[in-house]
């Protein structure tokens, strides 16, 4: 099992360019998440999905869009990149809630994005 | 918004010593989870403790939870250089409220000196 994989690992964008980050998981997880991690800020949730075809906003959704067309994939898009979106992006996945309890999440290795 | 807050922000110990990290949170939770992150890598789940549990062990890890004080601690016994990493607590609300989000703290950076 590869677990959670992310593509690409590194990317440099110019302000205004667009790109898509791909997350794939092979654990048949229902839930998938996109986070960003900035120094001194911990992890902040951007968007998440509780099933194929569904998405929802997290804590910091502005400037990002997502799609979950297949259960195993979760795409994060930046339509017009800004320097404030320079960050490390992590994807995670998990099994659905059990007895109303969120379960542990499995993380990918991250994508380091720089916007100049 | 940050729910869990770890303390201390950074900790440096000698190999073989015990390391204790604390996490405080503000609102009611269903469970609390601890994660480790090695430099430049993704987070790895360590242990989950439910709100009706007070203590849990996994190998050299011991986690306690005090819901009356809204706090948790992670103890790593007999630390090794390989334990050098950042450690995060994450709180999980009752998902019946419609929330599916873990809320992570800012982490404790642990350095274990050989």
Short mmCIF file of C-alpha atoms in Angstrom, two decimals:
data_model
loop_
_atom_site.label_atom_id
_atom_site.label_comp_id
_atom_site.label_asym_id
_atom_site.label_seq_id
_atom_site.Cartn_x
_atom_site.Cartn_y
_atom_site.Cartn_z
CA UNK A 1 0.00 0.00 0.00
CA UNK A 2 1.29 3.44 -0.95
CA UNK A 3 -1.00 5.11 1.61
CA UNK A 4 -1.54 8.80 0.82
CA UNK A 5 0.48 10.26 -2.02
CA UNK A 6 0.71 13.87 -3.19
CA UNK A 7 1.76 15.32 -6.52
CA UNK A 8 3.89 17.39 -7.02
CA UNK A 9 6.37 17.49 -4.13
CA UNK A 10 7.61 21.00 -4.91
CA UNK A 11 6.33 23.83 -7.09
CA UNK A 12 7.19 27.46 -7.71
CA UNK A 13 4.47 29.66 -9.17
CA UNK A 14 4.34 33.28 -10.22
CA UNK A 15 1.58 35.47 -8.82
CA UNK A 16 -1.60 34.96 -10.82
CA UNK A 17 -0.75 31.51 -12.16
CA UNK A 18 -2.96 28.53 -11.48
CA UNK A 19 -2.21 24.98 -10.49
CA UNK A 20 -3.78 21.80 -9.16
CA UNK A 21 -2.44 19.64 -6.36
CA UNK A 22 -3.37 15.98 -6.53
CA UNK A 23 -3.92 13.72 -3.55
CA UNK A 24 -4.49 10.00 -3.92
CA UNK A 25 -5.16 7.33 -1.31
CA UNK A 26 -5.41 3.58 -1.66
CA UNK A 27 -6.96 2.77 1.74
CA UNK A 28 -10.60 3.12 0.61
CA UNK A 29 -11.10 6.00 3.04
CA UNK A 30 -14.34 7.96 2.85
CA UNK A 31 -13.00 11.22 4.26
CA UNK A 32 -10.27 13.36 2.74
CA UNK A 33 -8.80 16.68 3.84
CA UNK A 34 -6.51 19.46 2.62
CA UNK A 35 -4.44 21.41 5.15
CA UNK A 36 -1.83 24.10 4.93
CA UNK A 37 1.03 24.40 7.38
CA UNK A 38 2.79 27.68 8.01
CA UNK A 39 5.55 28.42 10.53
CA UNK A 40 4.09 29.14 13.95
CA UNK A 41 0.53 28.49 12.77
CA UNK A 42 0.17 24.74 13.02
CA UNK A 43 -2.12 22.99 10.54
CA UNK A 44 -5.17 24.77 9.21
CA UNK A 45 -7.95 23.01 7.34
CA UNK A 46 -8.68 24.37 3.86
CA UNK A 47 -11.40 22.05 2.52
CA UNK A 48 -12.54 18.54 3.22
CA UNK A 49 -14.76 15.83 1.76
CA UNK A 50 -16.84 13.20 3.50
CA UNK A 51 -17.51 11.22 0.36
CA UNK A 52 -17.22 11.05 -3.41
CA UNK A 53 -18.87 14.06 -5.00
CA UNK A 54 -19.07 16.06 -1.76
CA UNK A 55 -16.87 18.88 -0.48
CA UNK A 56 -17.05 21.38 2.35
CA UNK A 57 -15.15 24.46 3.49
CA UNK A 58 -12.71 24.37 6.34
CA UNK A 59 -11.11 27.15 8.32
CA UNK A 60 -9.24 28.91 5.47
CA UNK A 61 -10.99 28.16 2.15
CA UNK A 62 -10.58 31.49 0.36
CA UNK A 63 -8.54 31.32 -2.83
CA UNK A 64 -8.86 27.54 -3.12
CA UNK A 65 -11.24 25.13 -4.80
CA UNK A 66 -11.51 21.36 -4.51
CA UNK A 67 -13.07 18.43 -6.28
CA UNK A 68 -13.68 14.79 -5.31
CA UNK A 69 -14.81 13.08 -8.49
CA UNK A 70 -13.38 9.72 -7.48
CA UNK A 71 -13.30 8.29 -3.98
CA UNK A 72 -9.55 7.82 -4.04
CA UNK A 73 -8.62 11.29 -5.31
CA UNK A 74 -8.97 14.77 -3.86
CA UNK A 75 -7.81 17.74 -5.92
CA UNK A 76 -6.90 21.18 -4.58
CA UNK A 77 -6.89 24.05 -7.06
CA UNK A 78 -5.43 27.52 -6.90
CA UNK A 79 -7.02 29.62 -9.64
CA UNK A 80 -4.89 32.75 -9.20
CA UNK A 81 -1.95 32.17 -6.88
CA UNK A 82 -0.92 34.85 -4.39
CA UNK A 83 2.27 35.12 -2.29
CA UNK A 84 0.10 34.53 0.82
CA UNK A 85 -0.49 31.00 -0.47
CA UNK A 86 3.18 30.13 -0.08
CA UNK A 87 3.00 27.21 2.30
CA UNK A 88 3.36 23.46 2.74
CA UNK A 89 0.17 21.64 1.78
CA UNK A 90 -0.81 18.33 3.30
CA UNK A 91 -3.50 15.95 2.27
CA UNK A 92 -4.97 13.47 4.73
CA UNK A 93 -7.59 10.76 4.69
CA UNK A 94 -9.54 8.77 7.26
CA UNK A 95 -12.28 6.24 7.77
CA UNK A 96 -15.72 7.68 8.49
CA UNK A 97 -16.87 8.53 11.96
CA UNK A 98 -17.38 5.68 14.38
CA UNK A 99 -19.97 6.20 17.11
CA UNK A 100 -19.98 9.91 16.24
CA UNK A 101 -16.19 10.06 16.75
CA UNK A 102 -13.70 11.34 14.20
CA UNK A 103 -10.95 8.81 13.66
CA UNK A 104 -7.24 9.10 13.10
CA UNK A 105 -6.01 10.69 9.90
CA UNK A 106 -3.32 9.45 7.55
CA UNK A 107 -1.18 12.13 5.99
CA UNK A 108 0.67 12.46 2.72
CA UNK A 109 4.28 13.71 2.50
CA UNK A 110 3.31 17.28 1.60
CA UNK A 111 3.73 19.70 -1.29
CA UNK A 112 5.96 22.70 -0.78
CA UNK A 113 4.56 25.62 -2.79
CA UNK A 114 6.26 28.96 -3.28
CA UNK A 115 4.45 31.84 -4.97
CA UNK A 116 6.69 34.69 -6.10
CA UNK B 1 -9.03 29.11 15.37
CA UNK B 2 -6.70 27.05 17.52
CA UNK B 3 -8.38 24.61 19.86
CA UNK B 4 -5.39 22.70 21.19
CA UNK B 5 -2.35 24.56 22.43
CA UNK B 6 0.83 22.63 23.22
CA UNK B 7 3.27 23.51 25.93
CA UNK B 8 6.22 23.92 25.83
CA UNK B 9 6.81 25.19 22.30
CA UNK B 10 10.25 23.59 22.32
CA UNK B 11 11.94 20.99 24.51
CA UNK B 12 15.50 19.75 24.49
CA UNK B 13 16.53 16.67 26.48
CA UNK B 14 19.30 14.09 26.66
CA UNK B 15 18.83 10.63 25.23
CA UNK B 16 17.39 8.31 27.86
CA UNK B 17 15.44 11.04 29.65
CA UNK B 18 11.67 11.30 29.65
CA UNK B 19 9.88 14.00 27.66
CA UNK B 20 6.53 15.44 28.66
CA UNK B 21 4.39 17.65 26.46
CA UNK B 22 1.10 19.22 27.39
CA UNK B 23 -1.96 20.21 25.42
CA UNK B 24 -4.82 22.44 26.54
CA UNK B 25 -8.08 22.93 24.73
CA UNK B 26 -11.16 25.09 25.10
CA UNK B 27 -14.36 23.27 24.15
CA UNK B 28 -15.84 19.83 24.76
CA UNK B 29 -14.31 17.04 22.78
CA UNK B 30 -15.09 13.50 21.71
CA UNK B 31 -11.47 12.45 21.53
CA UNK B 32 -7.98 13.87 21.49
CA UNK B 33 -5.23 12.65 19.19
CA UNK B 34 -1.46 13.02 19.19
CA UNK B 35 0.63 13.15 16.04
CA UNK B 36 4.36 13.25 15.30
CA UNK B 37 5.98 15.10 12.42
CA UNK B 38 9.58 14.52 11.45
CA UNK B 39 11.30 17.39 9.70
CA UNK B 40 10.09 17.75 6.13
CA UNK B 41 7.58 14.90 6.41
CA UNK B 42 3.86 14.42 6.90
CA UNK B 43 2.19 13.84 10.24
CA UNK B 44 1.97 10.36 11.68
CA UNK B 45 -0.78 9.36 14.09
CA UNK B 46 0.52 8.17 17.46
CA UNK B 47 -2.40 7.63 19.79
CA UNK B 48 -6.07 8.48 20.28
CA UNK B 49 -7.70 8.89 23.66
CA UNK B 50 -11.47 9.12 24.06
CA UNK B 51 -13.18 11.60 26.36
CA UNK B 52 -14.22 8.80 28.74
CA UNK B 53 -10.64 7.52 29.08
CA UNK B 54 -8.10 8.93 31.53
CA UNK B 55 -4.91 7.21 30.44
CA UNK B 56 -3.63 5.23 27.51
CA UNK B 57 -0.33 3.54 26.70
CA UNK B 58 1.36 2.57 23.47
CA UNK B 59 4.93 1.29 23.75
CA UNK B 60 7.01 4.10 25.25
CA UNK B 61 4.13 6.56 24.96
CA UNK B 62 1.74 7.41 27.75
CA UNK B 63 -1.13 9.82 27.23
CA UNK B 64 -3.38 11.23 29.93
CA UNK B 65 -6.57 13.20 29.56
CA UNK B 66 -8.23 15.39 32.16
CA UNK B 67 -11.53 16.63 30.74
CA UNK B 68 -12.29 18.69 33.85
CA UNK B 69 -9.13 20.73 33.20
CA UNK B 70 -9.43 20.42 29.42
CA UNK B 71 -5.87 19.21 29.17
CA UNK B 72 -3.82 16.25 27.99
CA UNK B 73 -0.21 15.23 28.33
CA UNK B 74 2.06 13.05 26.22
CA UNK B 75 4.94 11.31 27.97
CA UNK B 76 7.73 9.67 26.00
CA UNK B 77 9.85 7.48 28.23
CA UNK B 78 13.51 6.62 27.69
CA UNK B 79 13.77 8.98 24.73
CA UNK B 80 15.93 8.23 21.70
CA UNK B 81 17.51 10.48 19.11
CA UNK B 82 14.94 9.13 16.64
CA UNK B 83 12.18 10.74 18.76
CA UNK B 84 13.40 14.16 17.62
CA UNK B 85 10.34 15.63 15.89
CA UNK B 86 7.43 18.02 16.37
CA UNK B 87 4.45 16.68 18.29
CA UNK B 88 0.91 17.94 17.76
CA UNK B 89 -2.30 17.39 19.63
CA UNK B 90 -5.57 17.48 17.73
CA UNK B 91 -9.05 17.65 19.17
CA UNK B 92 -12.11 16.03 17.67
CA UNK B 93 -15.57 17.40 18.40
CA UNK B 94 -18.68 15.29 18.58
CA UNK B 95 -19.39 14.83 14.87
CA UNK B 96 -23.09 14.67 15.59
CA UNK B 97 -22.88 18.45 15.71
CA UNK B 98 -22.08 18.35 12.00
CA UNK B 99 -18.39 19.03 12.43
CA UNK B 100 -15.91 16.76 10.73
CA UNK B 101 -12.81 18.77 11.53
CA UNK B 102 -9.87 17.94 13.73
CA UNK B 103 -8.33 21.07 15.18
CA UNK B 104 -4.56 20.98 15.54
CA UNK B 105 -2.36 22.89 17.95
CA UNK B 106 0.88 24.59 16.95
CA UNK B 107 3.07 21.77 18.20
CA UNK B 108 5.97 21.08 20.54
CA UNK B 109 9.37 20.74 18.93
CA UNK B 110 11.33 18.01 20.72
CA UNK B 111 15.08 17.64 20.34
CA UNK B 112 16.72 14.55 21.83
CA UNK B 113 20.47 14.94 22.13
CA UNK B 114 22.52 11.74 21.76
#
